[in-house]
XYZ file of C-alpha atoms in Angstrom:
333
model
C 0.000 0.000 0.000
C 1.418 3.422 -1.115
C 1.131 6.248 1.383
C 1.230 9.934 0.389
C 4.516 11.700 -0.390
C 6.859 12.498 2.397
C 6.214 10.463 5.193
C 4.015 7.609 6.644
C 0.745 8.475 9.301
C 1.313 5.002 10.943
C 2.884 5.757 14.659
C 3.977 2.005 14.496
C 6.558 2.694 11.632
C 7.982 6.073 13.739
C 11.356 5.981 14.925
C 11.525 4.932 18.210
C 12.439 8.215 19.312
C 10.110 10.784 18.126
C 7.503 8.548 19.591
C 8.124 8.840 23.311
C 8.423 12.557 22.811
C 4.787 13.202 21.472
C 3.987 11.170 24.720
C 5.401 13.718 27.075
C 4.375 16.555 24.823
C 0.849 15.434 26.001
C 1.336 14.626 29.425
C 2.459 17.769 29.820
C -0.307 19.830 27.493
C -2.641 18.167 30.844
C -4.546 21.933 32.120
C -2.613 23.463 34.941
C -5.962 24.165 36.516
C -7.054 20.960 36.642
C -3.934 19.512 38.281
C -4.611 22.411 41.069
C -7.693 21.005 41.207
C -6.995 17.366 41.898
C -4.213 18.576 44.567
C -6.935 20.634 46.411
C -9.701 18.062 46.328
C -7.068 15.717 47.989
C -5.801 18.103 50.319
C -9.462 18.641 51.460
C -10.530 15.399 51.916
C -7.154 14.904 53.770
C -8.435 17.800 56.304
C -12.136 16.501 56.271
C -10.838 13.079 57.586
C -8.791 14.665 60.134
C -10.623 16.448 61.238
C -13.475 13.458 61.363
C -10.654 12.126 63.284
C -10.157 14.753 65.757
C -13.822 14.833 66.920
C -13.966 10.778 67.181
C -11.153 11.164 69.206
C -11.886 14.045 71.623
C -15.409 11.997 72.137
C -13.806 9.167 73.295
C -10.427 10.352 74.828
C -8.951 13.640 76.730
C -6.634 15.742 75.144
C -4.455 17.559 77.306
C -5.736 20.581 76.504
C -9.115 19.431 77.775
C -8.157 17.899 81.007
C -6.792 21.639 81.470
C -9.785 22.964 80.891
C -11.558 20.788 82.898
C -9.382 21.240 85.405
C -10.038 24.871 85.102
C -12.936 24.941 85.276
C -13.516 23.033 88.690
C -11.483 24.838 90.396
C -13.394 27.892 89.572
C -16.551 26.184 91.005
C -14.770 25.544 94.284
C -13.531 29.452 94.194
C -17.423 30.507 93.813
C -18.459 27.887 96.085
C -15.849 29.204 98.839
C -16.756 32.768 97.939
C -20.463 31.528 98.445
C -19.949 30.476 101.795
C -17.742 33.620 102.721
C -20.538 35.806 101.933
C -22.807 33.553 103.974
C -20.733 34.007 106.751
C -20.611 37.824 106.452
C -23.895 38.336 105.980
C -24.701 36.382 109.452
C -22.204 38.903 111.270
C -24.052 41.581 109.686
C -27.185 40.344 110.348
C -26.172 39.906 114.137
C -25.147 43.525 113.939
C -28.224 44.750 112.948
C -30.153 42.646 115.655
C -28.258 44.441 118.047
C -28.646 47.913 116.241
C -32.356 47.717 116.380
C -32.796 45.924 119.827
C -30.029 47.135 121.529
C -28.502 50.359 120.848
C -31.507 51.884 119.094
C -33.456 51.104 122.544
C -30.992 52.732 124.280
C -31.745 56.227 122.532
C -35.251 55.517 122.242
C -35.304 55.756 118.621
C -37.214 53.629 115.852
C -35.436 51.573 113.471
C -34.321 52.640 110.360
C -35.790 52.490 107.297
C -34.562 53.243 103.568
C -37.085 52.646 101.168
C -36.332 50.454 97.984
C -33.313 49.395 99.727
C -34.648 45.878 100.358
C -35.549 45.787 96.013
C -33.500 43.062 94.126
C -31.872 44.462 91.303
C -33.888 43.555 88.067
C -32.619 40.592 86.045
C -31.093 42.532 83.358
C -28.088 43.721 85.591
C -27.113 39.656 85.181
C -27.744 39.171 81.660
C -24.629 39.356 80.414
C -24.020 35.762 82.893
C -26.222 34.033 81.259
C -26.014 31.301 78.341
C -23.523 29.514 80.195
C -23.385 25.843 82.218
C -22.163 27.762 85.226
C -24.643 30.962 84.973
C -26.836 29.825 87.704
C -23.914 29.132 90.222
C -22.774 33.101 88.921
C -25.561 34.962 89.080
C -26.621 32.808 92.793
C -23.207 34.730 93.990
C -23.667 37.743 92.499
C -27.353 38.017 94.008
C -25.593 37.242 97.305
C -23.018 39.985 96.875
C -25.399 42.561 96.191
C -27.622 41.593 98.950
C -24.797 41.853 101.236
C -24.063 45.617 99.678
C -27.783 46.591 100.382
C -27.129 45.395 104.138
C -23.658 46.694 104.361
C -25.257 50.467 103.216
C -27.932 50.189 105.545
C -25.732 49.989 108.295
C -23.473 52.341 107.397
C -26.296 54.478 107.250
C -27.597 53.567 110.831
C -24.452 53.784 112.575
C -24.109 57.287 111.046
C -26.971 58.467 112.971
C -26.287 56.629 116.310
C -23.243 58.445 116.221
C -25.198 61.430 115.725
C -27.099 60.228 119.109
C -24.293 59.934 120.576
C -23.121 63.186 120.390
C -26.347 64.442 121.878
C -26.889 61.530 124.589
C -26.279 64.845 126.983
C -29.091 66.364 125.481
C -31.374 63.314 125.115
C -31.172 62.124 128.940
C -32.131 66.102 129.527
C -34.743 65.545 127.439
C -36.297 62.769 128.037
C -39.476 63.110 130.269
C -38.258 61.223 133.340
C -39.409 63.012 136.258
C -42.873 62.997 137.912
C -45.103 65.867 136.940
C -45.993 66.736 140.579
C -44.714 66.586 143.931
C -46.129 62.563 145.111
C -46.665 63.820 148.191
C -49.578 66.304 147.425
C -51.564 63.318 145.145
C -55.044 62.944 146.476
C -55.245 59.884 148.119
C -52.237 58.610 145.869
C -55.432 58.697 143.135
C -53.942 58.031 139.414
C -56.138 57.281 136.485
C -55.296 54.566 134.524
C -53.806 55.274 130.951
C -55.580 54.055 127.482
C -58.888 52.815 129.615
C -61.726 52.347 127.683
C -64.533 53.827 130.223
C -67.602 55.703 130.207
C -66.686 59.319 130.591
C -67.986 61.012 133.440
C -69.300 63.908 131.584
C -69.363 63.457 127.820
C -71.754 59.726 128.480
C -69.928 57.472 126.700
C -66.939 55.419 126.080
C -63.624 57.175 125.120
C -59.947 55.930 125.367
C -57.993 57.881 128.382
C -54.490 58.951 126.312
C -52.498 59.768 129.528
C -53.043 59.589 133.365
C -54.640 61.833 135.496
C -52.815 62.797 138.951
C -55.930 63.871 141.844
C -54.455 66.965 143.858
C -55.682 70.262 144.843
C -56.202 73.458 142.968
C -53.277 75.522 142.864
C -50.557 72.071 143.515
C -47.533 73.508 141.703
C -46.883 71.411 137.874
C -43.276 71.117 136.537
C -42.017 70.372 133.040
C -40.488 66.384 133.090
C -37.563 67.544 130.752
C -36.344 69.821 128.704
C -38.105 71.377 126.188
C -39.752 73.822 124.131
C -43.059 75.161 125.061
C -45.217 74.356 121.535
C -48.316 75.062 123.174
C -49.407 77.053 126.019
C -53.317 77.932 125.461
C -56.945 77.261 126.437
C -58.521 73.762 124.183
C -61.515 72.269 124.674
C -61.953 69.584 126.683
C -58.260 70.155 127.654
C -59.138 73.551 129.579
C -55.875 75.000 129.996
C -53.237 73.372 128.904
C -49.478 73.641 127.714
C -47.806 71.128 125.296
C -44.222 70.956 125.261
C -41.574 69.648 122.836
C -38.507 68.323 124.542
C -37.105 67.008 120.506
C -35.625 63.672 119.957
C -39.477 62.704 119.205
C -40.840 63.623 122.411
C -43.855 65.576 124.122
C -45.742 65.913 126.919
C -49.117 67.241 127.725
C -50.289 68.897 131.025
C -54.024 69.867 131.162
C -56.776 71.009 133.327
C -54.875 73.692 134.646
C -55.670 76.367 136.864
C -52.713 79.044 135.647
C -50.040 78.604 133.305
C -46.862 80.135 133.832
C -45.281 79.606 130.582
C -45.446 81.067 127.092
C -44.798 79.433 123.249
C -41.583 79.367 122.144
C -40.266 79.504 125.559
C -37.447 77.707 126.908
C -37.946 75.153 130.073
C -35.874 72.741 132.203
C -36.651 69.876 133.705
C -38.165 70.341 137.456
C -39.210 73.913 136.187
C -42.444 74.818 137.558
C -44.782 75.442 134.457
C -48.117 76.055 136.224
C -50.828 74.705 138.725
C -53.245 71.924 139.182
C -56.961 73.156 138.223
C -60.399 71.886 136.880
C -60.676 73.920 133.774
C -61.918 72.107 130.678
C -64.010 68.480 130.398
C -63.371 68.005 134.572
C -65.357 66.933 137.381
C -62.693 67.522 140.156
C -58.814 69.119 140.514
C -56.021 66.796 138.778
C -53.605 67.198 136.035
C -54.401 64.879 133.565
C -50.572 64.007 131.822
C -49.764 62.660 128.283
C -46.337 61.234 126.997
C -46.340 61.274 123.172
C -43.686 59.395 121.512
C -43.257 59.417 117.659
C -46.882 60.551 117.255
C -47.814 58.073 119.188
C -49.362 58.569 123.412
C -47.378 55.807 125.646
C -48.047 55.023 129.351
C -46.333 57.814 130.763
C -45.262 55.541 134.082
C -43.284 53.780 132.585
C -40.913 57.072 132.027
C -41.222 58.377 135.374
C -40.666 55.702 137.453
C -37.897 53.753 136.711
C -36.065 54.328 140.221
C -38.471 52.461 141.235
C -38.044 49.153 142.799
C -40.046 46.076 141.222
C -42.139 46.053 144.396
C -42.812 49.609 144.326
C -43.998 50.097 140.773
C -46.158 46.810 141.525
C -47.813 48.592 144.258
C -48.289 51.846 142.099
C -49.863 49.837 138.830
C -52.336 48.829 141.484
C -53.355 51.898 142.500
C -54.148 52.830 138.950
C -57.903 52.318 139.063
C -60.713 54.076 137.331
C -61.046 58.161 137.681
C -63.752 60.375 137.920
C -62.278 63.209 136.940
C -62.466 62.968 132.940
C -61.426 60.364 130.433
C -59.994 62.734 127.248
């Protein structure tokens, strides 16, 4: 069989030579880009399997790194546990404190206890949300509630001692003030008659039943009355019911009342001490005989004005004068 002029198609009949170089003219003439390709696709599967790998294995076994964090991580529950019970601890002292505070020293001055509003309000939730979303929020925000309870206690405190330092300052004053005396000589009391404080009694006059808001001392018109501490004279005028009468303000949440008199000696805005004579034992007013009928008003509030002016007495003695406190005749206002 002829072939065409110049040469022969037939790859067979090539030189040996010339044939192995059109192979690795091809080989080579392969894409660049897809020989990137293949590398990449192995290189990702590579990564894909060890990283398939990696999470088998952290699933079944500890890796150092997360036995450290494990580690970690416990011994920041024991810190907030131990801070836990510190705070417990503190807040019991402080707790005793303020038992003391309100039963104790407060007492002492005669003062109420004190009160802040909104200091006892939790904080809203919001102050903690950035705790949250976590396995150990709860255990984080428990402590933090517990710190800022402890704050609201801590300022409330502070705040209280301030003022019974305050007191303290003016404990002169206060015992001065304080209506601690009787508010007539004992000797000149009619047949040692008191009336009984907050009675509920028909009154003598008015026809029915009234509370009695102090005590009422029998004597005669013209027995002299002195002021049981020191004060200022708020009132000093003529009231119904009251007759005469002069209310004064001896501060520190005290006042007295002295009424049915027959003359008063004093004038508003004056200036008395305690043992000062103030005025005299009448029947003016709601009265059906002489006596001074006495109030002790405390924070707004009329206490049993014995238990102020008697406490040199013996047990035995005061015993003896509760007893004579029976019903009065002379006027139940």
């Amino acid at each position: 069989m002829k072939t065409q002029k110049g040469g022969s198609s037939d790859p067979a009949r090539l030189p040996a030579g010339k044939g192995s170089k059109r192979a690795s003219r091809d080989k080579v003439a392969l894409p660049f880009r897809l020989q990137t390709y293949r590398l990449l696709r192995k290189l990702l599967i590579g990564f894909i399997l060890v990283s398939i790998a990696n999470v088998v294995f952290s699933h079944l076994f500890y890796t150092p790194k997360i036995y450290m964090i494990k580690g970690e991580n416990r011994d920041m529950v024991i810190r907030y546990r131990i801070l836990q019970d510190r705070i417990r601890t503190a807040q019991r002292k402080l707790n005793e404190i303020r038992h003391r505070d309100n039963y104790v020293y407060r007492s002492l001055f005669s003062t109420d206890t004190l009160s802040i509003e909104g200091v006892w309000s939790p904080y809203p939730d919001t102050k903690y949300s950035s705790l949250g979303g976590d396995t150990y929020s709860p255990l984080m925000v428990g402590t933090w509630k517990q710190l800022d309870q402890l704050a609201r206690t801590l300022y409330l405190e502070s705040v209280s001692m301030d003022q019974l330092q305050s007191l303290t300052r003016n404990k002169e004053q206060l015992s001065a003030a304080i209506p601690a005396i009787w508010p007539i000589d004992r000797k000149r009391l009619k047949n040692n008659h008191i009336g009984a404080f907050n009675l509920r009694r028909m009154h003598p006059v008015l026809g029915y039943i009234r509370p009695h808001k102090g005590i009422d001392l029998g004597g005669k018109k013209g027995d002299p009355v002195f002021a049981t501490g020191d004060a200022l004279v708020e009132e000093a005028q003529t009231m119904r019911g009251y007759g005469r009468q002069i209310l004064l303000n001896h501060e520190f949440g005290y006042k007295t009342r002295y009424a049915h008199l027959s003359q008063i000696l004093v004038k508003k805005g004056d200036r008395v001490k305690r043992g000062q004579l103030i005025g005299y034992v009448g029947n003016t007013g709601i009265s059906t005989g002489p006596h001074l009928h006495y109030e002790v008003i405390h924070k707004g509030h009329h206490v049993n004005p014995i238990n102020y002016f008697n406490r040199e007495m013996t047990p035995d003695e005061y015993d003896n004068l509760m007893k004579q406190m029976r019903e009065t005749t002379f006027e139940t206002l």
